[in-house]
């Protein structure tokens, strides 16, 4: 009975066994990888690379958390500690994206998006001006704006998912702490390793 609550946060639909924590982390990772793959000039921004880290780490934490619901040799404090760390990492990622996208006017300010290093896929100085990775030869203004808006929407989705993942992790930490204090599942904070 008491395992159903954390399982509900870790799993979207128990009959299909789709882990929500894993799904959000995987989506964060996938969005960041797409943005890194589209980088034309220079290396991708730190915020984008950080998102790949938080997405990958979140997937590992989700796996350990799911495993701890079904096996008893993992001390109860382990998923709590991992969810706490993941929560802080997700919060940092969400704040970094929010700060980086602060002047994009909800993906409608074309110039602001073009000059934003998180969205323009890199820039390079040429003799006759600056080239942006998002701009292709022969693009109309509409094509460029459309591509920038797509990058901005992916970045906003990554930002939102980072904050959602923080909320999931915080909920799991609270439930894990309550469960540990109340002795749900027969495990204590120290746990016992049983081979």
Short mmCIF file of C-alpha atoms in Angstrom, two decimals:
data_model
loop_
_atom_site.label_atom_id
_atom_site.label_comp_id
_atom_site.label_asym_id
_atom_site.label_seq_id
_atom_site.Cartn_x
_atom_site.Cartn_y
_atom_site.Cartn_z
CA UNK A 1 0.00 0.00 0.00
CA UNK A 2 2.68 2.52 1.03
CA UNK A 3 4.83 1.69 -1.99
CA UNK A 4 2.01 2.74 -4.32
CA UNK A 5 2.60 6.46 -3.75
CA UNK A 6 6.30 6.57 -4.72
CA UNK A 7 5.58 4.09 -7.48
CA UNK A 8 2.92 6.48 -8.77
CA UNK A 9 5.48 9.27 -9.00
CA UNK A 10 8.02 7.02 -10.62
CA UNK A 11 5.53 5.36 -12.99
CA UNK A 12 2.98 7.07 -15.29
CA UNK A 13 0.82 4.05 -15.96
CA UNK A 14 1.55 1.03 -13.75
CA UNK A 15 0.05 -1.44 -16.23
CA UNK A 16 2.42 -0.22 -18.95
CA UNK A 17 5.27 0.33 -16.44
CA UNK A 18 6.31 3.66 -17.98
CA UNK A 19 8.47 5.54 -15.47
CA UNK A 20 7.55 9.26 -15.42
CA UNK A 21 10.85 10.25 -13.81
CA UNK A 22 12.73 8.31 -16.48
CA UNK A 23 10.54 9.74 -19.24
CA UNK A 24 11.13 13.37 -18.24
CA UNK A 25 14.88 12.80 -17.88
CA UNK A 26 15.01 11.08 -21.27
CA UNK A 27 13.12 13.96 -22.88
CA UNK A 28 15.51 16.51 -21.32
CA UNK A 29 18.43 14.53 -22.70
CA UNK A 30 16.87 14.15 -26.16
CA UNK A 31 16.06 17.86 -26.50
CA UNK A 32 19.59 18.83 -25.49
CA UNK A 33 21.15 16.29 -27.87
CA UNK A 34 19.10 17.68 -30.77
CA UNK A 35 20.29 21.20 -29.97
CA UNK A 36 23.92 20.04 -29.70
CA UNK A 37 23.64 18.12 -32.96
CA UNK A 38 22.37 21.25 -34.74
CA UNK A 39 25.30 23.39 -33.53
CA UNK A 40 27.15 24.73 -36.59
CA UNK A 41 29.86 27.09 -35.31
CA UNK A 42 31.93 26.47 -32.18
CA UNK A 43 30.97 24.17 -29.36
CA UNK A 44 27.49 24.04 -27.91
CA UNK A 45 26.68 26.32 -24.95
CA UNK A 46 27.36 25.06 -21.43
CA UNK A 47 23.65 25.18 -20.56
CA UNK A 48 22.85 22.75 -23.37
CA UNK A 49 25.66 20.37 -22.38
CA UNK A 50 24.57 20.59 -18.74
CA UNK A 51 21.10 19.46 -19.81
CA UNK A 52 22.59 16.30 -21.31
CA UNK A 53 24.23 15.64 -17.95
CA UNK A 54 21.06 16.23 -15.93
CA UNK A 55 19.02 14.10 -18.32
CA UNK A 56 21.47 11.20 -18.12
CA UNK A 57 21.84 11.50 -14.35
CA UNK A 58 18.07 11.62 -13.94
CA UNK A 59 17.73 8.39 -15.91
CA UNK A 60 20.24 6.66 -13.61
CA UNK A 61 18.47 7.99 -10.49
CA UNK A 62 15.14 6.78 -11.86
CA UNK A 63 16.55 3.31 -12.44
CA UNK A 64 17.96 3.09 -8.91
CA UNK A 65 14.69 4.42 -7.48
CA UNK A 66 12.60 1.88 -9.36
CA UNK A 67 14.94 -0.92 -8.35
CA UNK A 68 14.77 0.13 -4.69
CA UNK A 69 10.98 -0.31 -4.72
CA UNK A 70 11.31 -4.00 -5.50
CA UNK A 71 14.52 -5.12 -3.77
CA UNK A 72 15.43 -4.78 -0.12
CA UNK A 73 19.23 -4.71 -0.25
CA UNK A 74 19.30 -1.03 -1.25
CA UNK A 75 19.17 1.13 1.90
CA UNK A 76 16.23 3.55 1.97
CA UNK A 77 18.60 6.51 2.23
CA UNK A 78 20.20 5.79 -1.19
CA UNK A 79 17.22 6.77 -3.39
CA UNK A 80 16.50 9.70 -1.06
CA UNK A 81 20.06 10.99 -1.42
CA UNK A 82 20.07 10.45 -5.19
CA UNK A 83 16.69 12.15 -5.63
CA UNK A 84 17.91 15.08 -3.50
CA UNK A 85 21.02 15.49 -5.64
CA UNK A 86 19.03 15.10 -8.86
CA UNK A 87 16.50 17.66 -7.63
CA UNK A 88 19.19 20.27 -7.07
CA UNK A 89 20.77 19.50 -10.45
CA UNK A 90 17.40 19.82 -12.20
CA UNK A 91 16.67 23.08 -10.37
CA UNK A 92 20.04 24.45 -11.49
CA UNK A 93 19.32 23.42 -15.07
CA UNK A 94 15.90 25.05 -15.04
CA UNK A 95 17.31 28.29 -13.64
CA UNK A 96 20.12 28.30 -16.22
CA UNK A 97 17.62 27.93 -19.08
CA UNK A 98 15.30 30.56 -17.59
CA UNK A 99 18.18 33.01 -17.28
CA UNK A 100 19.46 32.26 -20.78
CA UNK A 101 16.03 32.72 -22.38
CA UNK A 102 14.99 35.79 -20.36
CA UNK A 103 14.98 38.28 -23.26
CA UNK A 104 13.42 36.16 -26.00
CA UNK A 105 9.89 37.50 -25.36
CA UNK A 106 8.34 34.04 -25.28
CA UNK A 107 9.98 33.08 -28.59
CA UNK A 108 8.60 36.04 -30.51
CA UNK A 109 11.54 38.50 -30.55
CA UNK A 110 13.47 37.58 -33.70
CA UNK A 111 16.52 39.77 -33.08
CA UNK A 112 16.82 38.70 -29.44
CA UNK A 113 16.64 35.04 -30.48
CA UNK A 114 19.24 35.55 -33.23
CA UNK A 115 21.75 37.11 -30.82
CA UNK A 116 21.08 34.50 -28.11
CA UNK A 117 23.93 31.97 -28.00
CA UNK A 118 21.60 29.25 -26.72
CA UNK A 119 19.44 29.50 -29.85
CA UNK A 120 21.54 30.71 -32.80
CA UNK A 121 23.59 27.49 -33.21
CA UNK A 122 26.85 29.42 -32.90
CA UNK A 123 28.25 32.46 -34.65
CA UNK A 124 31.42 33.20 -36.55
CA UNK A 125 32.97 36.47 -37.66
CA UNK A 126 33.62 36.76 -41.41
CA UNK A 127 35.13 39.61 -43.45
CA UNK A 128 31.73 40.88 -44.49
CA UNK A 129 29.89 40.37 -41.17
CA UNK A 130 28.78 37.74 -38.68
CA UNK A 131 27.46 34.35 -39.74
CA UNK A 132 25.02 32.44 -37.56
CA UNK A 133 24.68 28.68 -37.63
CA UNK A 134 20.91 28.91 -37.76
CA UNK A 135 20.99 30.92 -41.01
CA UNK A 136 21.39 29.01 -44.26
CA UNK A 137 22.29 30.61 -47.60
CA UNK A 138 19.15 31.75 -49.42
CA UNK A 139 16.95 31.75 -46.30
CA UNK A 140 14.13 34.24 -46.16
CA UNK A 141 13.50 36.17 -42.94
CA UNK A 142 10.53 33.89 -42.28
CA UNK A 143 12.67 30.73 -42.64
CA UNK A 144 15.24 32.12 -40.21
CA UNK A 145 12.57 33.21 -37.71
CA UNK A 146 10.85 29.81 -37.97
CA UNK A 147 14.11 27.97 -37.25
CA UNK A 148 14.95 30.28 -34.33
CA UNK A 149 11.45 29.86 -32.90
CA UNK A 150 11.81 26.06 -33.09
CA UNK A 151 15.10 26.23 -31.19
CA UNK A 152 13.52 28.56 -28.65
CA UNK A 153 10.55 26.25 -28.12
CA UNK A 154 12.86 23.25 -27.63
CA UNK A 155 14.85 25.28 -25.11
CA UNK A 156 11.67 26.32 -23.27
CA UNK A 157 10.52 22.70 -23.17
CA UNK A 158 13.88 21.70 -21.70
CA UNK A 159 13.56 24.47 -19.10
CA UNK A 160 10.03 23.43 -18.11
CA UNK A 161 10.96 19.75 -17.90
CA UNK A 162 13.92 20.61 -15.66
CA UNK A 163 11.53 22.34 -13.23
CA UNK A 164 9.00 19.49 -13.46
CA UNK A 165 11.77 16.98 -12.76
CA UNK A 166 12.79 19.07 -9.76
CA UNK A 167 9.21 18.84 -8.47
CA UNK A 168 9.10 15.08 -9.01
CA UNK A 169 12.42 14.65 -7.20
CA UNK A 170 11.25 16.85 -4.30
CA UNK A 171 8.07 14.79 -3.99
CA UNK A 172 10.04 11.55 -4.01
CA UNK A 173 12.44 12.88 -1.36
CA UNK A 174 9.51 13.84 0.88
CA UNK A 175 7.82 10.47 0.41
CA UNK A 176 11.07 8.61 0.92
CA UNK A 177 11.79 10.50 4.12
CA UNK A 178 8.27 9.85 5.43
CA UNK A 179 8.54 6.21 4.49
CA UNK A 180 11.90 5.87 6.18
CA UNK A 181 10.63 7.51 9.39
CA UNK A 182 7.40 5.49 9.47
CA UNK A 183 9.11 2.23 8.52
CA UNK A 184 7.13 1.64 5.32
CA UNK A 185 8.38 -1.42 3.53
CA UNK A 186 10.27 -2.68 6.57
CA UNK A 187 13.45 -0.71 5.82
CA UNK A 188 15.16 1.85 7.99
CA UNK A 189 17.50 4.67 7.08
CA UNK A 190 20.63 2.59 7.59
CA UNK A 191 19.32 -0.43 5.77
CA UNK A 192 20.97 -3.80 5.74
CA UNK A 193 22.89 -5.34 2.91
CA UNK A 194 21.54 -8.79 2.21
CA UNK A 195 23.30 -10.86 -0.39
#
